[in-house]
mmCIF file of C-alpha atoms in Angstrom:
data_model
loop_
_atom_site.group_PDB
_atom_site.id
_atom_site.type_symbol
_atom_site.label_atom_id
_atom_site.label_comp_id
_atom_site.label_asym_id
_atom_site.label_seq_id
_atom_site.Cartn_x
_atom_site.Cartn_y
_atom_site.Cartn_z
ATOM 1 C CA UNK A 1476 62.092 80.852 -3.844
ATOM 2 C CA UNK A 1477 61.856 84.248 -1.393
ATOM 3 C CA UNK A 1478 60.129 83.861 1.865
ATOM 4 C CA UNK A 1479 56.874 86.101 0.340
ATOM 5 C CA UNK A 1480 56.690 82.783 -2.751
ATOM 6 C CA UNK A 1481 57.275 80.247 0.092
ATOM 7 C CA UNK A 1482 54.409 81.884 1.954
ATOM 8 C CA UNK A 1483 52.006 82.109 -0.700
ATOM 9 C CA UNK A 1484 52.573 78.544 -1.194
ATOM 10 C CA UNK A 1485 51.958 77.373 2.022
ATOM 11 C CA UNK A 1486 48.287 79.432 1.812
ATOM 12 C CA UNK A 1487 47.709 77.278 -1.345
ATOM 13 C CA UNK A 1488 48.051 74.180 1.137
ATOM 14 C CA UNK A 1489 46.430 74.869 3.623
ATOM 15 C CA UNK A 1490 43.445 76.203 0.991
ATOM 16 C CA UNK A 1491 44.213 72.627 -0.591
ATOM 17 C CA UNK A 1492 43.983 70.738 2.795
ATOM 18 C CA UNK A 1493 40.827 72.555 3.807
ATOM 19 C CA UNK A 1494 38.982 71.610 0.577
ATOM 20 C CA UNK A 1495 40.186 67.761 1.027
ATOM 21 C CA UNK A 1496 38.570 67.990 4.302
ATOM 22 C CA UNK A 1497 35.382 69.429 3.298
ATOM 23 C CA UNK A 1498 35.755 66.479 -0.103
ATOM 24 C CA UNK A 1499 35.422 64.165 2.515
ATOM 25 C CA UNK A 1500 33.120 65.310 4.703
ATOM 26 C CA UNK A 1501 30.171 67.554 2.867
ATOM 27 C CA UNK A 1502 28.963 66.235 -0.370
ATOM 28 C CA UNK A 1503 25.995 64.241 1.103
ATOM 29 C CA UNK A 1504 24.936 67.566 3.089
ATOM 30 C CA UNK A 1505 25.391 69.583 0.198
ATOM 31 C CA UNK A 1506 23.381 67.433 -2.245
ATOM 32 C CA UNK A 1507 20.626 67.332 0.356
ATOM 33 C CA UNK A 1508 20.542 71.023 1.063
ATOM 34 C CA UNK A 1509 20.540 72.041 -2.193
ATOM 35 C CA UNK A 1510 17.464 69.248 -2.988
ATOM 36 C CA UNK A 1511 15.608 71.935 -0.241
ATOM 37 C CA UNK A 1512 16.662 74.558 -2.243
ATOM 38 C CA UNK A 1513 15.092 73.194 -5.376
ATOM 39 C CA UNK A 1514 12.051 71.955 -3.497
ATOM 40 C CA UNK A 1515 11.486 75.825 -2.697
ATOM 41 C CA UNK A 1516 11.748 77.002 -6.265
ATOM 42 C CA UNK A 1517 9.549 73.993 -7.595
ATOM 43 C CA UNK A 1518 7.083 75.267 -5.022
ATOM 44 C CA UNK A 1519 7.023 79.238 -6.107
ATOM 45 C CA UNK A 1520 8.969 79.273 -2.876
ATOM 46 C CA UNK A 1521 11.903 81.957 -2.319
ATOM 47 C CA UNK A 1522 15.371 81.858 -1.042
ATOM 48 C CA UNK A 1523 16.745 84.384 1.308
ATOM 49 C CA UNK A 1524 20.348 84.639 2.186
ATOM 50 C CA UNK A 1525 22.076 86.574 4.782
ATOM 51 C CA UNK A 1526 25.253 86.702 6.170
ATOM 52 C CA UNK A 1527 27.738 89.277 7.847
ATOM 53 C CA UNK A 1528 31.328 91.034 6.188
ATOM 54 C CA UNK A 1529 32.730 88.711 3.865
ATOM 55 C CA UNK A 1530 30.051 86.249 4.138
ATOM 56 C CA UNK A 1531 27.487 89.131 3.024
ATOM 57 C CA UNK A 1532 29.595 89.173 0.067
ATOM 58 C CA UNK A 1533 29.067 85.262 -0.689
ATOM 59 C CA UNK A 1534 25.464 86.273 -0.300
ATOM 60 C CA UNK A 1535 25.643 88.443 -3.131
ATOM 61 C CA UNK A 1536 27.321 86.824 -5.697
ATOM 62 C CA UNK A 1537 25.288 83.588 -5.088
ATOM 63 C CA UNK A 1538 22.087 85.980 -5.151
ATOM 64 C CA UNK A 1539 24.090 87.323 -8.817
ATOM 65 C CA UNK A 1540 24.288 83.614 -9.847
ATOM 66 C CA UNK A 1541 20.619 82.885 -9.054
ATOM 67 C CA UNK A 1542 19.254 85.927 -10.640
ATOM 68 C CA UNK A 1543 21.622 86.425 -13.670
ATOM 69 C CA UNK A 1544 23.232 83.105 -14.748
ATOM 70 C CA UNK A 1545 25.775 80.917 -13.188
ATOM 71 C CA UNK A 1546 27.153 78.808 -16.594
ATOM 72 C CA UNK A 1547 24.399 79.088 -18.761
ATOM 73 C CA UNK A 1548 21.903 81.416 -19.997
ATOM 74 C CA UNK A 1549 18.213 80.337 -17.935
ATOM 75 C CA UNK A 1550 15.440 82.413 -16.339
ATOM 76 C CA UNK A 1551 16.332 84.554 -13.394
ATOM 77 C CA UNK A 1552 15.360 82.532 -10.003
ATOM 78 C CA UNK A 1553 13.510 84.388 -7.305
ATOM 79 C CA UNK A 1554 16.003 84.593 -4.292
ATOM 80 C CA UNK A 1555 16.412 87.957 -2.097
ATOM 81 C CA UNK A 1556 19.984 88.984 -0.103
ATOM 82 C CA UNK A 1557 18.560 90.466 3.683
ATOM 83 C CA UNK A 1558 20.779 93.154 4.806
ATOM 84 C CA UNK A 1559 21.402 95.575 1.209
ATOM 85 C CA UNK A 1560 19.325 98.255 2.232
ATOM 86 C CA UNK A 1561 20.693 101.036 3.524
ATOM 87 C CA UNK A 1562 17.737 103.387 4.806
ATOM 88 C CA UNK A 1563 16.346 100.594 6.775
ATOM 89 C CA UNK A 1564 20.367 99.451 8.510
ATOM 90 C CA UNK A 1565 20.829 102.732 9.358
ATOM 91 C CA UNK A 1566 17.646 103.002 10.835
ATOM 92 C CA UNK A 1567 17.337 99.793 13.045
ATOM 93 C CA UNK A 1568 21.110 101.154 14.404
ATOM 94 C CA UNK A 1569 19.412 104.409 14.980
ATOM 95 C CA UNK A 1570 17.012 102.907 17.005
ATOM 96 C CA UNK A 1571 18.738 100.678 18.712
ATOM 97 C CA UNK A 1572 17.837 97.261 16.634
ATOM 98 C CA UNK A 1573 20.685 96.772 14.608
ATOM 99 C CA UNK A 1574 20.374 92.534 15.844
ATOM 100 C CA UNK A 1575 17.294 93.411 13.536
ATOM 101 C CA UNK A 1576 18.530 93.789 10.281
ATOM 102 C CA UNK A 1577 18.028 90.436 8.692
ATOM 103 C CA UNK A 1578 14.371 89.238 10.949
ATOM 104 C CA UNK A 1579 12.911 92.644 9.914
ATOM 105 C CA UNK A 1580 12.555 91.897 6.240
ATOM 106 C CA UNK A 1581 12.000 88.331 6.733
ATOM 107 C CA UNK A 1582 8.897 89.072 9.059
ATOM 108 C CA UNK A 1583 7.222 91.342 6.555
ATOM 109 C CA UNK A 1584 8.194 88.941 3.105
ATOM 110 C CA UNK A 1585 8.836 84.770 4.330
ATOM 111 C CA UNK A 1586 5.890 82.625 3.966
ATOM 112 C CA UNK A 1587 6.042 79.223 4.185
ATOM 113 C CA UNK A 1588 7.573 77.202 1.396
ATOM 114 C CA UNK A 1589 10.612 79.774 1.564
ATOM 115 C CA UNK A 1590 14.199 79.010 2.909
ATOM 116 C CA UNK A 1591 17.107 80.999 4.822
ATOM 117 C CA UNK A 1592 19.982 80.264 3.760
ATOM 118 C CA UNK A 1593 22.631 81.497 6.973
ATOM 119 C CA UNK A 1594 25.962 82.355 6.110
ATOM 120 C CA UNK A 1595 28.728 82.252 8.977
ATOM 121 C CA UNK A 1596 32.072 81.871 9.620
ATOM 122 C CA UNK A 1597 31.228 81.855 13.535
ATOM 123 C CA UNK A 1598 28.506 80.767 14.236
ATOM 124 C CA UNK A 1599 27.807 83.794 16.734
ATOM 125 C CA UNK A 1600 26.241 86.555 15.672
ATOM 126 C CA UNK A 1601 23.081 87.314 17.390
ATOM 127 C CA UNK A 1602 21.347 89.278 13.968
ATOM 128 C CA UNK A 1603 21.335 85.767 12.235
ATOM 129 C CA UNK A 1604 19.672 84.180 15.836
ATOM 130 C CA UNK A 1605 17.114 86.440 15.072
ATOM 131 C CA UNK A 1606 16.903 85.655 11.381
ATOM 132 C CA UNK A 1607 16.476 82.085 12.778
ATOM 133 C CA UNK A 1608 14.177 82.769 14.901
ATOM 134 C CA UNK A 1609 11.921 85.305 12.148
ATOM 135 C CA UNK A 1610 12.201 82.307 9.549
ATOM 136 C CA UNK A 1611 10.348 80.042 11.909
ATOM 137 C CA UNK A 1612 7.741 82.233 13.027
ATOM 138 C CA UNK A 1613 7.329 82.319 9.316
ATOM 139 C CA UNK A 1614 7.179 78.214 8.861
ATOM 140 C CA UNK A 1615 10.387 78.662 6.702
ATOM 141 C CA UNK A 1616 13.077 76.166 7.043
ATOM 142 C CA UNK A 1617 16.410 77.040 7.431
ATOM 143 C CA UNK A 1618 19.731 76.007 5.779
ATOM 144 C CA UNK A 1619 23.012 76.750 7.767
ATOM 145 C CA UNK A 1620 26.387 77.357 6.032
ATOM 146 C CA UNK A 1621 28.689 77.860 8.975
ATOM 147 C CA UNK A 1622 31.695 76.254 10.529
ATOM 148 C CA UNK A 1623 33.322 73.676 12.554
ATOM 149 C CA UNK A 1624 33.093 75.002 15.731
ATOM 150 C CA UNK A 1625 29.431 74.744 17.397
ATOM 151 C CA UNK A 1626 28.182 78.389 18.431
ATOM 152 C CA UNK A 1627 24.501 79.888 19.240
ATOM 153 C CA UNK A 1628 23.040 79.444 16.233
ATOM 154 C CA UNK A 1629 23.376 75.628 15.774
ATOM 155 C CA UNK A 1630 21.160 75.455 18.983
ATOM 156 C CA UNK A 1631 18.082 77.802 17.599
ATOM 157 C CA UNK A 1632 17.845 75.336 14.236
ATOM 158 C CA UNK A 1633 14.596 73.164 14.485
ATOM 159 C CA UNK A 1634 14.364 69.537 13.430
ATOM 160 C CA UNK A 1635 13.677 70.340 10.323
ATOM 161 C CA UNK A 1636 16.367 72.558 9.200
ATOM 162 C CA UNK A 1637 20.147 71.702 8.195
ATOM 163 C CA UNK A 1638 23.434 72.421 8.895
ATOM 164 C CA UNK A 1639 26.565 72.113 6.974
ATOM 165 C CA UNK A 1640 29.471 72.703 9.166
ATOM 166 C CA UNK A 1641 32.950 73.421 6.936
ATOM 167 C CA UNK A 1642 35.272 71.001 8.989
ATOM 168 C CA UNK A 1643 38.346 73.846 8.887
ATOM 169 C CA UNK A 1644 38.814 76.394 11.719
ATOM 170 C CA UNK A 1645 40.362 79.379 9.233
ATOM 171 C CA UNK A 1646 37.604 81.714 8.839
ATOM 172 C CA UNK A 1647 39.055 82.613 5.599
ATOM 173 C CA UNK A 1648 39.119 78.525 4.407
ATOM 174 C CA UNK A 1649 35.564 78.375 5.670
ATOM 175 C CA UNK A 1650 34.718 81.423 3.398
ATOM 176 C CA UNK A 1651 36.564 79.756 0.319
ATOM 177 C CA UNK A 1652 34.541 77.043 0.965
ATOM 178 C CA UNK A 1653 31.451 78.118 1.704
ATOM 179 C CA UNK A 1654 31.578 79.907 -2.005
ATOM 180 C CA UNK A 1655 32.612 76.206 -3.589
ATOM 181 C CA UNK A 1656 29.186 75.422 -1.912
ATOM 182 C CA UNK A 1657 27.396 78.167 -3.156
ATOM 183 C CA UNK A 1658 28.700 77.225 -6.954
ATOM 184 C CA UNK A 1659 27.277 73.861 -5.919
ATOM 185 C CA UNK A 1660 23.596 74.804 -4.911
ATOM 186 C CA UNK A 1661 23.637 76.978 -8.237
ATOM 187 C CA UNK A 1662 24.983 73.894 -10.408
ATOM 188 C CA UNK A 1663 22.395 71.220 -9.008
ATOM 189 C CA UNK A 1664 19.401 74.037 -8.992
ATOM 190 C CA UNK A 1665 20.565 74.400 -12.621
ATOM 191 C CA UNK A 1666 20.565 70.775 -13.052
ATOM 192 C CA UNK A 1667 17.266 69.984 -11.641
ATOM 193 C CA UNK A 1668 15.101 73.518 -12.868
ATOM 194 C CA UNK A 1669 16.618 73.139 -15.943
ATOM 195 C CA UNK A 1670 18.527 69.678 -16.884
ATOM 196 C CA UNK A 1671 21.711 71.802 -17.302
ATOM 197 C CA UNK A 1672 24.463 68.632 -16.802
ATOM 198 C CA UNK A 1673 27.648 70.801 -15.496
ATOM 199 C CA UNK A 1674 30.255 68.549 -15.454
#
């Protein structure tokens, strides 16, 4: 085996490792956040995700999932990804708002009965505060998919909102996982909206 193959193993490890940890740790959290997630839909309630780089990316693909299919064929599920439009990113930077991109939308669509879903692989990054902090003054709750290490936004989550902190400190295992989750929220909204049994 080169040193390149023995590498590439050892990232299959530590991907391994990280999932074992998150095995043991997350499946209560998950099954509860995505029972809020359901609630919302049930309700004629909407989910909004946002997150930044690669985490944007999750965003999309569970927003594909949700409004397209995951497994099966079903009706497309009302869920909106904050941060896609161009015109209006460019012009929050422009003016001097770009912390703005995600609360903007949020204060002109949430309503109550709707839920953020926060991605983050740091837990920093001021534009999701203020997505936080835009949800509530909504009377949305507010699901957080971040990581192990406590940062700014765990402290601006009310009572009533949820956090599922990936116990890994790779912010690419934290991504990995954070998409396993993802695939989880679509299989038990499938499962509960419409009795799809996954496996």
């Amino acid at each position: 085996m080169s040193l390149i193959d023995s590498h590439v193993q050892q990232l299959f490890h530590a991907s391994i490792e990280a999932n074992i940890a998150a095995a043991d740790a997350l499946p209560e959290m998950i099954t509860d956040a995505g029972a809020r997630l359901v609630k919302a839909l049930l309700d004629n309630g909407r989910i909004f995700v946002c997150g930044n780089g690669g985490s944007s990316a999750n965003a999309l693909h569970f927003s594909t999932a949700l409004l397209n299919h995951f497994e099966v064929e079903r009706p497309a599920l009302p869920v909106v990804v904050l941060g896609t439009d161009t015109a209006l990113t460019t012009s929050l930077l422009q003016d001097g708002h770009a912390d703005h991109v995600f609360s903007r939308p949020l204060q002109a669509l949430g309503h109550a009965g709707d839920v953020l879903l926060l991605l983050s692989t740091s837990n920093q990054t001021m534009n999701l505060v203020h997505a936080v902090d835009a949800a509530h003054e909504r009377g949305m709750d507010v699901i957080l998919l971040g990581a192990s290490k406590r940062g700014v936004l765990a402290n601006h989550l009310g009572p009533h909102d949820m956090e599922i902190a990936v116990p890994v400190e790779s912010p690419a295992r934290v991504r990995e996982i954070h998409l396993f989750v993802l695939h989880c929220f679509c299989d038990l909204i499938d499962q509960a909206l419409f009795g799809q049994i996954m496996g």
